[in-house]
């Protein structure tokens, strides 16, 4: 990600070299400028249509009474902040906010720690390390809906392989998806499993960018093992870490498929998050205004993290 | 992430165009012969149909019936399109905003009134179609503000299926009362086998499965905080609490419940006749009884299921008339009977249902249940979805021990 950004800025900087003011040159210059603009047009169009329009539409929709009827009549009366008041004043709202926070923090911490450990592990060269590393990417390749269906079978209370294994080891079966106290933990575990490849890949490539000389020099000064990690690896990896964490937060906040596939927000709303509630309002209950209000709340939260991310990366570039 | 379809044009424009179309058509003159392809031609070449019968044999059976009906009403081609059940309404909304609604639309019966309320459906009365001779349930479900919007060729409901082999081996009789249901279920719970399985998911399916105990006990959807409803919640809770039903029922769809039954992991289940093809194929020796009553003197009441054919307001008057003919054809006595024999549904015309009962005595339990089955939208109309949400939320609160049966529904109403 950061490399791509650097490449992009590099490309922008170079073509501004001045050209001579003769007639043909000027015409060529003009043609070049047009070409440049033409190259940007599709991207700009895509951004406006694919990002700008839905965001604006979502915003206006959240202030409207937008229901099934609207699709047929085109009538969506303005209702001010009623939709926001409705969704926030519900008993369920506090619970979904807490669940969203727990789910996000739990997933990120788990994914990051395990991803980091695996990245460090694979950074050392040993036979078959490439094959093994590729195997760890598998969760990334499996369609989410398939992944969640498989996990639903694994976590089934009566016949799930996990409980069968626990029972043969002499433990009591765990009500993974049927107890409101456990279900949130279960979906966090599954989401950690899904997020490991992303963390592993980015952190691993970050590790490879750290020059070996630093470690050699550090070793001469007696910095090995943990000391090498804290004094060499961690500071050099900071830029990648901040990218991984920020993107992780934004991705995790909006996770929907896993939760719908595993618990559908249940049991008794124990795994309901802002994202699942937004989906539920819009596409199950067809209260599009309320659904839009919830997803706007989610956008604002994501935006807060994005701003923090931009500030952090800008500071790093300045350094 | 949440993107909504834009409303492209106002429906009014469509309606205005619709009003103009016949004039243009009339000006062209109707007897232009076989000039297919030209928009001005008076004959209807093709009709598009949308439903959610994606799986075979249902998809091909319905497809055959549609094209036969098409031929009989003089339409050359019937384009049959199926989308998965949960996405049907979304698809219809997309089509409504892009003015591409099908000529004939199948709707699940509890959705009819909600869609009719938007003005997207044409009242069938306009085409001289009525529902005389139909069972009261299907009629009520398709009627909105005194007008009929759909005709349902077949209906279904849910009853108790029991595995005859397992019950006879354990010397257990199919239950007639809640007490018998509880004791039978307990007796049949051995090792990895549960006595009873049902579906209690946090969605409309879970709410639908709660209706037999609720309605049979005299509970009513207009007031969910009555003792009758609380007793029904207690029944579900008792079955799960004493281990006669798996705690996983809160995650089991009706298909999952059927899988458990087929695998011999449940001796009895609450399910519908659409499972019969699978049960027969797997050679399960099963019987059915209506949902048991709580106290003597009560009658078993189950919810009405099944789908109706409707005519959307596409604006093309001529096509809409042909579409109405197609709906009518799908509901002839012969087609109702054919559909019943193919697909595990019961004819909705009382006379045809009686005939079906004589031809297939094994389906008698279902025929009787459908005759008295109650439509979910019968009392609440388009307000049903909100109530269903309260029902399934309350049910989940009780089954997970978050609320007592007496206050679960009130808690669910507050957004539990």
XYZ file of C-alpha atoms in Angstrom:
735
model
C 0.000 0.000 0.000
C 2.605 2.525 1.066
C 4.825 1.480 -1.801
C 2.041 2.023 -4.249
C 1.482 5.485 -2.832
C 5.148 6.332 -3.180
C 5.166 5.107 -6.751
C 2.150 7.236 -7.515
C 3.696 10.413 -6.122
C 6.918 9.710 -7.965
C 5.097 9.491 -11.265
C 3.281 12.728 -10.663
C 6.504 14.604 -9.927
C 8.448 13.750 -13.086
C 6.425 14.946 -16.110
C 6.278 18.572 -14.981
C 9.662 19.216 -16.661
C 9.299 22.374 -18.800
C 9.326 22.117 -22.602
C 10.298 24.772 -25.139
C 7.742 27.327 -26.344
C 7.900 26.667 -30.131
C 4.587 26.201 -31.997
C 4.721 22.470 -32.642
C 6.046 21.897 -29.190
C 3.285 23.930 -27.711
C 0.776 21.890 -29.634
C 2.406 18.717 -28.428
C 2.449 20.129 -24.966
C -1.270 20.815 -25.247
C -1.868 17.321 -26.545
C 0.127 15.861 -23.704
C -1.899 17.850 -21.220
C -5.126 16.648 -22.804
C -3.879 13.096 -22.767
C -3.047 13.455 -19.106
C -6.506 14.730 -18.347
C -8.048 11.951 -20.423
C -6.126 9.394 -18.414
C -7.496 10.832 -15.199
C -11.087 11.105 -16.412
C -12.055 7.408 -16.026
C -10.635 7.308 -12.521
C -12.338 10.537 -11.547
C -15.570 9.305 -13.047
C -15.281 6.015 -11.207
C -14.631 7.788 -7.922
C -17.571 10.134 -8.326
C -19.975 7.400 -9.442
C -18.809 4.539 -7.262
C -17.905 6.448 -4.107
C -19.286 9.963 -4.273
C -22.805 9.124 -5.349
C -23.485 6.328 -2.844
C -22.084 8.360 0.038
C -24.185 11.403 -0.798
C -27.213 9.212 -1.465
C -26.696 7.411 1.819
C -26.488 10.724 3.613
C -29.680 12.119 2.115
C -31.466 8.818 2.578
C -30.771 8.869 6.302
C -32.819 12.070 6.578
C -35.727 10.611 4.627
C -38.508 8.197 5.308
C -37.253 5.780 2.702
C -39.285 2.575 2.535
C -40.405 -0.081 0.074
C -43.036 2.366 -1.075
C -40.392 4.828 -2.189
C -39.205 2.480 -4.905
C -42.585 2.584 -6.556
C -43.826 6.094 -5.857
C -40.520 7.944 -5.666
C -41.825 9.666 -2.541
C -39.388 9.859 0.330
C -40.513 12.571 2.729
C -37.815 14.454 4.654
C -37.928 13.583 8.335
C -34.901 15.440 9.702
C -32.945 13.490 12.287
C -35.830 11.153 13.152
C -34.021 8.089 11.796
C -30.945 8.826 13.898
C -33.064 9.388 16.985
C -34.901 6.113 16.365
C -31.828 3.944 15.980
C -29.848 5.580 18.782
C -32.659 5.595 21.333
C -33.292 1.868 20.966
C -32.126 -0.377 23.790
C -30.231 -2.411 21.264
C -28.018 0.473 20.128
C -25.730 0.501 23.168
C -25.302 -3.236 22.830
C -24.378 -3.009 19.146
C -21.829 -0.274 19.867
C -20.222 -2.346 22.623
C -20.271 -5.443 20.422
C -18.727 -3.524 17.518
C -15.955 -2.229 19.789
C -15.260 -5.639 21.334
C -15.351 -7.360 17.957
C -13.005 -4.822 16.369
C -10.493 -4.618 19.208
C -10.523 -8.381 19.806
C -10.089 -9.205 16.133
C -7.326 -6.653 15.574
C -5.323 -7.648 18.635
C -5.579 -11.356 17.786
C -4.853 -10.970 14.089
C -1.959 -8.635 14.656
C -0.188 -10.626 17.361
C -0.539 -13.949 15.559
C 0.268 -12.375 12.183
C 3.369 -10.735 13.662
C 4.592 -13.948 15.283
C 4.077 -15.868 12.041
C 5.830 -13.147 10.018
C 8.826 -13.288 12.345
C 8.774 -17.072 12.190
C 8.758 -17.149 8.389
C 11.360 -14.402 8.159
C 13.954 -16.949 9.215
C 14.820 -19.189 6.323
C 14.205 -22.885 6.719
C 13.237 -25.692 4.340
C 9.722 -25.475 2.901
C 9.116 -22.078 4.472
C 7.668 -20.793 1.203
C 5.164 -23.626 0.963
C 4.124 -23.247 4.577
C 3.722 -19.502 4.203
C 1.520 -20.058 1.170
C -0.646 -22.447 3.174
C -1.226 -19.750 5.765
C -2.753 -17.608 3.049
C -5.528 -20.126 2.445
C -8.182 -18.401 4.576
C -7.796 -15.437 2.253
C -8.658 -17.493 -0.791
C -11.789 -19.105 0.573
C -14.999 -17.187 -0.156
C -16.286 -15.682 3.082
C -19.626 -17.406 2.821
C -17.944 -20.782 2.444
C -15.615 -20.022 5.309
C -18.445 -19.092 7.635
C -20.488 -22.158 6.630
C -17.510 -24.397 7.370
C -16.961 -22.726 10.721
C -20.637 -23.072 11.562
C -20.286 -26.808 11.095
C -17.052 -26.900 13.095
C -18.560 -24.913 15.972
C -21.891 -26.788 16.098
C -22.644 -27.641 19.683
C -23.718 -31.262 19.227
C -21.812 -32.580 16.256
C -19.168 -29.925 15.578
C -15.667 -31.322 15.305
C -14.318 -28.834 17.833
C -16.633 -30.012 20.599
C -16.099 -33.642 19.673
C -12.369 -33.062 20.037
C -12.854 -31.266 23.360
C -15.011 -34.097 24.648
C -12.474 -36.777 23.769
C -9.918 -34.729 25.686
C -12.253 -34.792 28.669
C -13.587 -31.223 28.488
C -17.230 -30.173 28.511
C -18.652 -29.164 25.131
C -18.666 -25.388 24.637
C -21.875 -23.714 23.412
C -19.892 -21.775 20.789
C -22.759 -20.280 18.830
C -25.711 -20.945 21.110
C -24.763 -19.102 24.286
C -24.998 -15.308 24.255
C -21.880 -15.198 26.453
C -19.707 -17.259 24.106
C -21.011 -16.420 20.641
C -19.203 -13.079 20.378
C -15.922 -14.739 21.344
C -16.537 -17.438 18.737
C -17.076 -14.978 15.901
C -14.025 -12.984 17.003
C -11.948 -16.185 16.827
C -13.203 -16.926 13.323
C -12.507 -13.370 12.232
C -8.993 -13.593 13.654
C -8.457 -16.741 11.566
C -9.614 -14.822 8.503
C -7.466 -11.781 9.229
C -4.164 -13.547 9.848
C -3.115 -13.781 6.167
C -3.557 -10.032 5.670
C -1.428 -9.233 8.724
C 1.115 -11.927 7.916
C 1.619 -10.797 4.335
C 2.040 -7.111 5.057
C 4.218 -7.564 8.102
C 6.349 -10.166 6.309
C 7.018 -7.831 3.389
C 7.797 -5.082 5.889
C 10.338 -7.337 7.572
C 12.013 -8.061 4.246
C 12.571 -4.356 3.670
C 14.749 -4.091 6.777
C 18.386 -4.365 5.635
C 20.294 -7.316 7.040
C 23.236 -5.007 7.780
C 21.292 -3.440 10.615
C 21.010 -6.808 12.330
C 24.685 -7.560 11.662
C 25.703 -4.238 13.154
C 23.319 -4.749 16.054
C 24.714 -8.196 16.714
C 28.210 -6.694 17.026
C 26.819 -4.362 19.697
C 25.226 -7.305 21.475
C 21.649 -6.702 20.289
C 20.155 -10.111 19.541
C 16.804 -11.795 20.188
C 14.300 -9.526 21.947
C 16.693 -6.589 22.013
C 17.135 -6.818 18.267
C 13.376 -6.915 17.878
C 12.690 -3.858 20.042
C 15.617 -1.770 18.847
C 15.818 -2.707 15.166
C 12.757 -4.556 13.895
C 9.984 -2.635 15.652
C 11.181 0.924 14.836
C 11.792 -0.027 11.208
C 8.435 -1.751 10.938
C 6.418 1.095 12.455
C 5.139 2.470 9.162
C 3.882 -0.946 8.078
C 2.385 -1.618 11.496
C 0.360 1.577 11.422
C -0.943 0.723 7.946
C -1.871 -2.805 9.030
C -3.660 -1.614 12.159
C -5.550 1.230 10.547
C -6.720 -0.795 7.572
C -7.538 -3.623 9.958
C -9.794 -1.360 12.001
C -11.607 -0.036 8.948
C -12.065 -3.555 7.534
C -13.217 -5.047 10.806
C -15.722 -2.324 11.670
C -17.758 -3.205 8.605
C -17.550 -7.005 8.826
C -20.928 -8.429 7.959
C -20.747 -11.756 6.122
C -19.002 -13.682 8.889
C -21.505 -12.649 11.517
C -24.503 -13.244 9.272
C -23.157 -16.630 8.239
C -22.339 -17.795 11.736
C -25.012 -16.399 14.030
C -27.147 -13.954 12.077
C -26.622 -11.516 14.924
C -28.020 -13.972 17.444
C -28.428 -15.638 19.861
C -30.675 -12.976 21.346
C -28.737 -10.174 19.583
C -25.500 -11.176 21.316
C -23.458 -10.721 18.130
C -25.349 -7.796 16.669
C -23.000 -5.015 15.506
C -23.699 -1.652 13.903
C -22.946 -3.219 10.529
C -25.321 -6.172 10.941
C -28.040 -3.880 12.292
C -27.626 -1.593 9.307
C -27.990 -4.582 6.995
C -30.963 -5.884 8.961
C -32.795 -2.539 8.806
C -32.156 -2.031 5.118
C -32.472 -5.412 3.528
C -34.604 -7.465 5.898
C -36.962 -4.891 7.368
C -36.739 -2.526 4.372
C -36.436 0.551 6.587
C -33.831 2.090 4.350
C -33.692 5.425 6.156
C -32.798 3.798 9.469
C -30.314 1.491 7.780
C -28.644 4.475 6.146
C -28.503 6.320 9.475
C -26.701 3.367 11.070
C -24.235 3.008 8.227
C -23.505 6.735 8.372
C -22.677 6.363 12.056
C -20.302 3.603 11.016
C -18.771 5.807 8.301
C -18.104 8.555 10.847
C -16.343 6.085 13.152
C -14.235 4.762 10.254
C -13.489 8.314 9.204
C -12.143 9.126 12.656
C -9.683 6.251 12.318
C -8.797 7.256 8.781
C -7.936 10.771 9.947
C -5.705 9.392 12.690
C -4.062 7.144 10.095
C -3.427 10.034 7.701
C -1.901 12.170 10.441
C 0.347 9.346 11.612
C 1.595 8.570 8.103
C 2.112 12.243 7.311
C 4.245 12.626 10.396
C 6.268 9.606 9.336
C 6.813 11.035 5.856
C 7.923 14.321 7.436
C 10.445 12.476 9.549
C -21.131 -0.802 1.955
C -24.826 -0.192 2.066
C -25.779 1.039 -1.333
C -29.301 1.674 -2.316
C -30.865 1.755 -5.688
C -31.743 5.175 -6.956
C -35.309 5.897 -7.791
C -34.942 6.523 -11.484
C -38.316 7.845 -12.390
C -41.502 8.458 -10.667
C -44.050 5.748 -10.835
C -46.528 8.317 -12.000
C -44.706 8.600 -15.316
C -45.162 4.899 -15.845
C -48.804 5.148 -15.030
C -49.182 8.026 -17.487
C -47.462 6.021 -20.196
C -49.659 3.104 -19.343
C -52.701 5.214 -19.925
C -51.383 6.311 -23.317
C -50.308 2.892 -24.589
C -53.755 1.467 -25.404
C -54.597 4.568 -27.431
C -51.523 4.084 -29.586
C -52.259 0.412 -29.893
C -55.857 1.052 -30.855
C -54.706 3.476 -33.542
C -52.532 0.771 -35.060
C -55.440 -1.568 -35.375
C -55.509 -4.922 -33.685
C -55.582 -7.338 -36.618
C -52.112 -6.795 -38.024
C -51.515 -10.534 -38.118
C -48.239 -12.179 -37.255
C -45.952 -9.160 -37.359
C -43.909 -10.236 -34.403
C -41.289 -7.917 -33.001
C -42.961 -4.620 -33.798
C -44.030 -2.858 -30.648
C -47.288 -1.777 -32.150
C -48.522 -5.292 -32.782
C -51.697 -6.150 -30.979
C -50.703 -9.624 -29.845
C -48.613 -10.389 -26.791
C -45.548 -12.390 -27.816
C -43.965 -13.085 -24.495
C -44.510 -12.703 -20.786
C -41.808 -12.569 -18.156
C -42.297 -14.387 -14.870
C -40.263 -14.010 -11.685
C -40.340 -16.430 -8.760
C -38.013 -18.030 -6.217
C -38.349 -21.640 -7.284
C -34.655 -21.978 -8.025
C -34.336 -25.664 -7.137
C -35.357 -28.623 -9.194
C -37.736 -30.359 -9.553
C -39.759 -27.275 -8.562
C -38.114 -24.982 -11.120
C -38.773 -27.275 -14.097
C -42.247 -28.289 -12.905
C -43.333 -24.681 -12.578
C -41.570 -23.797 -15.831
C -43.485 -26.516 -17.695
C -46.768 -25.424 -16.209
C -46.079 -21.800 -17.109
C -45.273 -22.538 -20.734
C -48.293 -24.811 -21.099
C -50.465 -22.068 -19.683
C -48.757 -19.606 -22.024
C -49.720 -21.724 -25.013
C -53.282 -22.088 -23.836
C -53.771 -18.316 -23.544
C -52.032 -17.630 -26.876
C -48.687 -16.319 -25.681
C -45.744 -17.718 -27.627
C -43.087 -17.530 -24.991
C -43.069 -17.401 -21.216
C -39.685 -16.318 -19.862
C -39.296 -17.933 -16.470
C -36.728 -16.401 -14.131
C -35.967 -17.589 -10.586
C -33.905 -15.890 -7.892
C -33.072 -17.238 -4.405
C -35.864 -16.688 -1.881
C -34.206 -14.156 0.421
C -33.309 -11.898 -2.513
C -36.703 -11.835 -4.220
C -38.019 -8.649 -2.626
C -34.720 -6.847 -3.167
C -34.877 -7.851 -6.804
C -38.454 -6.640 -7.101
C -37.493 -3.276 -5.598
C -34.616 -2.912 -8.053
C -36.921 -3.745 -10.914
C -39.514 -1.303 -9.665
C -37.031 1.567 -9.661
C -35.735 0.673 -13.112
C -39.234 0.097 -14.470
C -38.494 -3.483 -15.418
C -40.987 -5.393 -13.306
C -41.946 -8.833 -14.623
C -45.372 -9.392 -16.103
C -46.190 -12.037 -13.536
C -44.658 -12.008 -10.086
C -44.732 -14.751 -7.491
C -44.804 -13.549 -3.901
C -44.605 -15.365 -0.597
C -48.054 -14.894 0.945
C -47.009 -12.717 3.952
C -45.359 -10.239 1.553
C -48.381 -9.631 -0.669
C -50.018 -6.923 1.420
C -46.776 -5.039 1.955
C -46.089 -4.948 -1.771
C -49.736 -4.218 -2.605
C -49.574 -1.242 -0.238
C -46.893 0.357 -2.400
C -49.177 0.370 -5.405
C -46.989 -1.961 -7.439
C -49.616 -4.657 -7.914
C -52.763 -4.617 -10.001
C -55.952 -5.700 -8.209
C -57.062 -8.955 -9.801
C -60.671 -7.778 -9.517
C -59.874 -5.475 -12.457
C -59.457 -8.562 -14.608
C -62.584 -10.246 -13.337
C -60.741 -12.669 -11.080
C -61.999 -13.519 -7.612
C -61.136 -16.064 -4.948
C -64.540 -17.688 -4.519
C -64.264 -21.243 -3.302
C -60.795 -20.726 -1.809
C -59.879 -21.549 1.788
C -60.103 -18.432 3.997
C -56.371 -18.265 4.754
C -55.042 -17.759 1.207
C -57.865 -15.335 0.494
C -57.084 -13.191 3.546
C -53.367 -13.141 2.830
C -53.899 -11.849 -0.721
C -56.542 -9.273 0.123
C -55.523 -5.704 0.871
C -58.065 -2.980 1.559
C -60.862 -5.114 0.189
C -59.151 -5.977 -3.087
C -57.651 -9.264 -4.194
C -54.038 -9.065 -5.367
C -52.944 -12.660 -5.774
C -54.054 -16.201 -6.359
C -52.296 -19.001 -4.565
C -52.454 -22.403 -6.287
C -51.097 -24.332 -3.331
C -50.697 -23.806 0.380
C -48.675 -25.412 3.082
C -48.329 -25.240 6.810
C -46.285 -26.858 9.531
C -47.093 -30.018 11.457
C -45.250 -32.518 13.614
C -43.356 -35.140 11.631
C -42.394 -38.259 13.536
C -40.170 -41.166 12.661
C -42.500 -44.186 12.836
C -39.670 -46.679 13.363
C -38.125 -44.820 16.273
C -41.470 -44.142 17.967
C -42.744 -47.700 17.700
C -39.464 -49.084 18.998
C -39.693 -46.786 22.025
C -43.449 -47.479 22.417
C -44.242 -43.793 22.116
C -47.416 -42.477 20.515
C -47.467 -39.280 18.477
C -48.371 -36.452 20.882
C -51.819 -34.862 21.055
C -51.180 -32.426 23.911
C -48.234 -30.319 25.036
C -47.754 -32.592 28.052
C -47.573 -35.595 25.745
C -45.181 -33.720 23.451
C -42.859 -33.008 26.360
C -42.939 -36.532 27.749
C -42.600 -38.134 24.319
C -39.683 -35.881 23.466
C -38.009 -36.695 26.751
C -38.480 -40.420 26.255
C -37.118 -40.247 22.738
C -33.979 -38.395 23.786
C -31.318 -41.087 23.925
C -27.602 -40.696 23.360
C -27.011 -38.467 20.337
C -30.703 -38.502 19.418
C -32.971 -35.654 20.478
C -36.686 -36.206 20.932
C -37.797 -33.091 19.098
C -36.348 -30.525 16.726
C -37.696 -27.161 15.677
C -36.403 -23.908 14.241
C -36.025 -20.898 16.511
C -33.741 -18.644 14.519
C -33.771 -14.869 14.880
C -35.604 -14.295 11.613
C -39.031 -14.585 9.999
C -38.598 -18.354 9.731
C -38.167 -18.643 13.489
C -41.251 -16.495 14.073
C -43.290 -18.654 11.694
C -42.360 -21.794 13.622
C -43.449 -20.227 16.899
C -46.963 -19.573 15.606
C -48.377 -23.120 16.085
C -47.845 -23.133 19.874
C -48.826 -19.468 20.133
C -52.020 -19.635 18.097
C -53.086 -23.080 19.283
C -52.940 -21.808 22.849
C -55.115 -18.817 21.978
C -52.291 -16.275 21.774
C -52.751 -13.402 19.373
C -50.308 -11.295 17.378
C -52.160 -8.087 18.251
C -51.133 -8.484 21.906
C -48.010 -10.488 22.577
C -47.892 -9.847 26.311
C -50.712 -12.218 27.208
C -50.323 -15.329 29.400
C -51.263 -17.483 26.385
C -48.165 -16.299 24.503
C -45.996 -16.647 27.609
C -47.147 -20.276 27.993
C -46.133 -20.989 24.415
C -42.705 -19.489 25.113
C -42.511 -21.663 28.198
C -43.160 -24.766 26.072
C -40.187 -23.970 23.798
C -38.060 -23.238 26.865
C -39.053 -26.471 28.642
C -38.184 -28.574 25.611
C -34.716 -27.029 25.347
C -34.087 -26.820 29.107
C -34.663 -30.495 29.803
C -32.512 -31.495 26.858
C -35.318 -32.921 24.696
C -34.392 -30.433 21.995
C -30.899 -29.261 21.164
C -29.749 -25.842 22.344
C -28.745 -25.339 18.707
C -32.386 -24.831 17.678
C -31.695 -21.099 17.896
C -29.344 -21.525 14.920
C -31.224 -24.159 12.958
C -33.164 -23.259 9.851
C -36.052 -25.528 8.859
C -33.694 -27.190 6.379
C -31.221 -27.865 9.213
C -34.064 -29.312 11.282
C -34.940 -31.627 8.421
C -31.289 -32.689 8.120
C -31.329 -33.665 11.790
C -34.514 -35.645 11.280
C -33.155 -37.414 8.196
C -29.902 -38.219 10.001
C -31.876 -39.849 12.821
C -30.700 -37.211 15.287
C -34.255 -36.056 15.930
C -37.202 -38.391 16.450
C -39.839 -35.712 15.853
C -39.731 -32.337 14.168
C -41.874 -29.336 13.344
C -41.731 -28.853 9.582
C -43.655 -28.474 6.358
C -44.763 -30.697 3.470
C -42.086 -29.244 1.156
C -39.667 -31.591 2.965
C -41.611 -34.669 1.871
C -39.740 -35.188 -1.431
C -36.440 -35.386 0.504
C -37.902 -37.636 3.199
C -39.309 -40.014 0.592
C -36.049 -40.026 -1.307
C -34.130 -40.900 1.865
C -36.695 -43.621 2.608
C -37.662 -42.239 6.005
C -40.696 -43.986 7.458
C -42.533 -40.947 8.762
C -45.994 -39.905 9.888
C -47.526 -36.509 10.562
C -49.872 -35.097 13.201
C -51.144 -31.563 13.721
C -49.351 -29.465 16.330
C -50.620 -30.595 19.778
C -52.973 -28.517 21.896
C -52.162 -27.236 25.369
C -55.535 -27.881 26.992
C -58.505 -29.942 25.978
C -61.026 -28.104 23.879
C -58.405 -26.120 21.979
C -58.010 -26.540 18.234
C -54.662 -26.753 16.555
C -53.978 -23.632 14.498
C -51.003 -23.425 12.173
C -49.727 -20.602 9.984
C -50.564 -20.540 6.296
C -47.652 -20.866 3.930
C -47.294 -20.875 0.197
C -46.900 -18.468 -2.668
C -49.311 -16.500 -4.787
C -49.086 -15.283 -8.377
C -49.631 -11.570 -8.831
C -49.762 -9.085 -11.704
C -47.429 -6.091 -11.268
C -48.351 -2.648 -12.599
C -46.039 -2.758 -15.603
C -48.043 -0.170 -17.496
C -48.713 -2.322 -20.567
C -52.449 -2.918 -20.250
C -52.568 -5.621 -22.886
C -49.730 -7.548 -21.328
C -51.251 -7.134 -17.889
C -54.487 -8.678 -19.129
C -52.563 -11.629 -20.549
C -50.609 -11.874 -17.304
C -53.890 -12.090 -15.424
C -54.928 -14.907 -17.774
C -51.692 -16.695 -16.926
C -52.361 -16.319 -13.188
C -55.844 -17.673 -13.742
C -54.490 -20.638 -15.702
C -51.947 -21.485 -12.982
C -54.922 -21.752 -10.631
C -57.282 -23.986 -12.579
C -58.543 -27.028 -10.687
C -56.392 -29.326 -12.805
C -53.240 -27.264 -12.268
C -53.828 -26.954 -8.532
C -54.144 -30.709 -8.345
C -51.059 -31.268 -10.497
C -49.007 -28.845 -8.400
C -50.156 -30.562 -5.209
C -49.048 -33.939 -6.481
C -45.677 -32.601 -7.605
C -44.621 -30.248 -4.923
C -45.842 -31.037 -1.413
C -48.465 -28.304 -1.344
C -52.198 -28.529 -0.714
C -54.730 -27.126 -3.208
C -56.246 -23.907 -1.908
C -59.682 -24.431 -3.488
C -61.648 -26.344 -0.882
C -63.308 -28.573 -3.474
C -59.979 -29.478 -5.101
C -58.385 -30.082 -1.715
C -61.107 -32.635 -0.902
C -60.426 -34.391 -4.173
C -56.703 -34.399 -3.439
C -57.372 -35.873 0.007
C -59.242 -38.759 -1.566
C -56.497 -39.428 -4.070
C -53.659 -39.102 -1.553
C -54.977 -40.186 1.859
C -51.496 -39.885 3.367
C -51.768 -36.116 2.923
C -55.052 -35.887 4.860
C -53.323 -34.364 7.911
C -52.017 -31.509 5.794
C -55.296 -30.924 3.960
C -57.125 -30.486 7.276
C -54.389 -28.249 8.671
C -54.416 -25.988 5.621
C -58.205 -25.656 5.703
C -57.936 -23.894 9.082
C -54.501 -22.355 8.635
C -54.270 -18.701 9.538
C -52.572 -16.072 7.418
C -49.793 -14.195 9.167
C -50.910 -10.926 7.648
C -54.605 -11.630 8.191
C -54.912 -9.291 11.166
C -51.886 -7.024 10.898
C -51.481 -6.644 7.163
C -48.316 -4.759 6.244
C -47.496 -4.359 9.965
C -46.724 -8.066 10.266
C -42.894 -7.812 9.819
C -42.507 -5.593 12.913
C -44.528 -8.028 15.004
C -42.577 -10.982 13.635
C -39.374 -9.264 14.766
C -40.770 -8.930 18.293
C -41.794 -12.592 18.261
C -38.422 -13.963 17.217
C -36.477 -11.612 19.454
C -38.638 -12.541 22.452
C -38.261 -16.223 21.629
C -34.471 -15.948 21.505
C -34.379 -13.985 24.751
C -36.274 -16.809 26.455
C -34.283 -19.678 24.943
C -30.983 -18.105 25.936
C -32.178 -17.303 29.440
C -32.040 -13.530 28.979
C -35.666 -13.016 29.922
C -38.504 -14.894 31.579
C -41.358 -15.987 29.273
C -43.703 -13.535 31.008
C -41.702 -10.408 30.136
C -39.749 -11.496 27.068
C -42.139 -10.041 24.509
C -42.338 -6.699 26.313
C -38.546 -6.594 26.399
C -38.345 -7.513 22.722
C -40.830 -4.787 21.877
C -38.580 -2.229 23.536
C -35.818 -3.283 21.169
C -34.370 -5.990 23.487
